[in-house]
mmCIF file of C-alpha atoms in Angstrom:
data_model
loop_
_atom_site.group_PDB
_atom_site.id
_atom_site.type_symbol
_atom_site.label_atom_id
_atom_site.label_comp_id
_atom_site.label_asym_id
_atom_site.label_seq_id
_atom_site.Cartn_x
_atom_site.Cartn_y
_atom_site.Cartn_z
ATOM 1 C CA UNK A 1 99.738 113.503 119.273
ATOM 2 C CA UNK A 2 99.450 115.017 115.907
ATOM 3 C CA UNK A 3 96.099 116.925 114.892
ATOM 4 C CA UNK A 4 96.523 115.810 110.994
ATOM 5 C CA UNK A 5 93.807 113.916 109.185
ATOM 6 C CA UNK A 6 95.410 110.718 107.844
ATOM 7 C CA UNK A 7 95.635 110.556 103.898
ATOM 8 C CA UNK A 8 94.363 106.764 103.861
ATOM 9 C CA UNK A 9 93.460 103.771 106.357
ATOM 10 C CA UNK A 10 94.161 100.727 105.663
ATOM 11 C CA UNK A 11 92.399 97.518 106.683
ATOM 12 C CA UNK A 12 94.880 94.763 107.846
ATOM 13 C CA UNK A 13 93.464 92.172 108.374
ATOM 14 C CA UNK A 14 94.635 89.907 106.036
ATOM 15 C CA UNK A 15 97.006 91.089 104.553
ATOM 16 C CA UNK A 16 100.844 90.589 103.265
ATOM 17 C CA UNK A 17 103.947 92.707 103.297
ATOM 18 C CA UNK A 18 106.756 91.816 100.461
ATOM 19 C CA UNK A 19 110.070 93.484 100.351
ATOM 20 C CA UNK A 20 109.068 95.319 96.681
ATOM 21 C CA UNK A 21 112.804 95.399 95.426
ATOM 22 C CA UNK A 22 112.719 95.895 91.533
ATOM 23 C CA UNK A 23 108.939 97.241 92.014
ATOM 24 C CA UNK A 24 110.803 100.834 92.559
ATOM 25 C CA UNK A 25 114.131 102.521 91.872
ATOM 26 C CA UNK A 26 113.647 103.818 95.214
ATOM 27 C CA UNK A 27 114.978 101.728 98.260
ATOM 28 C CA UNK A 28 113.646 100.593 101.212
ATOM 29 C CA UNK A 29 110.764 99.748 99.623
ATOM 30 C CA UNK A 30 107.797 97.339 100.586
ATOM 31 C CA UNK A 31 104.588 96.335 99.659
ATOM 32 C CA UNK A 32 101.038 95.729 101.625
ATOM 33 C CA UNK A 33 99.077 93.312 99.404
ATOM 34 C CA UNK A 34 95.392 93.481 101.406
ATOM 35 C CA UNK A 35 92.749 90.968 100.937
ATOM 36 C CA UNK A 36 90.202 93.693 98.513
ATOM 37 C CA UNK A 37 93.298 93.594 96.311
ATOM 38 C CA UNK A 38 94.758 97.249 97.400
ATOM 39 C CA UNK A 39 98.490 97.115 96.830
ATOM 40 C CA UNK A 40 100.488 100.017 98.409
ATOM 41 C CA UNK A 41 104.413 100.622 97.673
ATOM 42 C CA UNK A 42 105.842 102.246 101.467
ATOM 43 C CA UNK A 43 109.391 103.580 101.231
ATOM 44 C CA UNK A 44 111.445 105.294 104.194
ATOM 45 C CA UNK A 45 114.515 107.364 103.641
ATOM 46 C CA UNK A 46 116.584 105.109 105.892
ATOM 47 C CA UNK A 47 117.073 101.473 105.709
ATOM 48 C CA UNK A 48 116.284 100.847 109.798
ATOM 49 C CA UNK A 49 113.206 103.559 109.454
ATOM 50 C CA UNK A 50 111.865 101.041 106.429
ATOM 51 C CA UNK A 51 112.921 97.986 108.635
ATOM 52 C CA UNK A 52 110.822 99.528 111.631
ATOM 53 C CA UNK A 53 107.608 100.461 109.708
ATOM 54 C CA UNK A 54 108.155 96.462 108.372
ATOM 55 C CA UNK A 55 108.069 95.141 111.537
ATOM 56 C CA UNK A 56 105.521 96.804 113.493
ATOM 57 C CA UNK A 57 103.315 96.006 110.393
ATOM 58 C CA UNK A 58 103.584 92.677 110.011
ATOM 59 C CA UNK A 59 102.897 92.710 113.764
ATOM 60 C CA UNK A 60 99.604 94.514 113.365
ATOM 61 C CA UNK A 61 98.729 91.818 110.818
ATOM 62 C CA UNK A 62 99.570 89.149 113.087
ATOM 63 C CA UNK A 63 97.964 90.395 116.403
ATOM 64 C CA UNK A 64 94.665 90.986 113.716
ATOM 65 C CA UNK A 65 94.533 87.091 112.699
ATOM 66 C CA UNK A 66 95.353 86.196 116.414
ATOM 67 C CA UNK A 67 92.569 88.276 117.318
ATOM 68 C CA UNK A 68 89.797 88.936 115.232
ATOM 69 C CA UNK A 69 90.119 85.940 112.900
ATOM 70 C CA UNK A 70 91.782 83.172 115.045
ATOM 71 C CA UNK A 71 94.038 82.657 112.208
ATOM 72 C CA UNK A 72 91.117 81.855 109.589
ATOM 73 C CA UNK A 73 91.534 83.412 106.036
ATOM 74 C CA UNK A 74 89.078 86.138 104.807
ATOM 75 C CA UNK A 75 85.569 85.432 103.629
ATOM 76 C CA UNK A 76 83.684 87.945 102.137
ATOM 77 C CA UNK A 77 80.395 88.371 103.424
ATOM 78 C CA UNK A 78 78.986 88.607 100.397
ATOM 79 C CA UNK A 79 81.380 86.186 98.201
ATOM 80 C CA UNK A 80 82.975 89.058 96.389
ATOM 81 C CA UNK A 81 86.189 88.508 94.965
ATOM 82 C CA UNK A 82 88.858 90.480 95.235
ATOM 83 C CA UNK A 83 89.399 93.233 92.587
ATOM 84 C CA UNK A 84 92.591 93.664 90.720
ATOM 85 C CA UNK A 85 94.066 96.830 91.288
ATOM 86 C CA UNK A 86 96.462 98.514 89.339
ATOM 87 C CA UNK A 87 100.017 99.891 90.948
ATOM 88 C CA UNK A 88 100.155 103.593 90.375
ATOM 89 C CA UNK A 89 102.483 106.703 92.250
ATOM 90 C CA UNK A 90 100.495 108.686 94.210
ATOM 91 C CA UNK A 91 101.862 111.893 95.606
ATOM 92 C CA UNK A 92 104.703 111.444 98.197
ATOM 93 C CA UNK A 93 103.853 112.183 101.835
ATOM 94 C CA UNK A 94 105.783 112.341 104.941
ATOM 95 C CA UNK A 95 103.964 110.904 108.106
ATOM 96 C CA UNK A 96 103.998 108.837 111.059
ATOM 97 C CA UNK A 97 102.566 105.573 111.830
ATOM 98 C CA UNK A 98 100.043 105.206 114.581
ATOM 99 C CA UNK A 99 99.491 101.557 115.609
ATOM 100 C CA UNK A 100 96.381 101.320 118.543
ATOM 101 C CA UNK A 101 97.740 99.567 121.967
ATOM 102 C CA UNK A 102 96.298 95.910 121.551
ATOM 103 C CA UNK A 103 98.123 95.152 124.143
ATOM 104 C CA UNK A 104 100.785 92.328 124.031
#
């Protein structure tokens, strides 16, 4: 296992993954939409990698409303709503993925 610091964590729960084409000139491009109103653009250099990091994410989001929420949308605790956040290109990073065991 690697010893590097991730750049940003991302809560799950809750949220969506698009396929982002026309978002970015890039492909293999997709988007996690969370429920605070984060939007994040993640692009692979292969079509399969992209397909992969897809998958395994919707699957987190899944096992997370199976799980923690029982399938019930957010609430905030405190009725916030969820801020609008702007789209912007942060600096390109090469990484892996870690997803916990939650078991299956």
């Amino acid at each position: 296992m690697s010893s590097a610091k991730p750049e940003l964590c991302v809560d799950l729960n809750g949220s969506t993954l698009a396929w982002s084409e026309g978002k970015s000139s890039r492909k293999y491009v997709f988007q996690v939409s969370t429920v605070l109103g984060l939007q994040l653009l993640l692009q692979a250099d292969a079509q399969d990698t992209s397909r992969d990091w897809f998958s395994s994410i919707d699957h987190a989001i899944h096992r997370l409303a199976e799980t923690i929420n029982q399938g019930s949308p957010f609430h905030s605790p405190h009725g916030e709503k969820p801020r609008k956040a702007n789209l912007t290109r942060s600096k390109s990073t090469k990484g892996e993925f870690f997803f916990p065991p939650w078991g299956s």
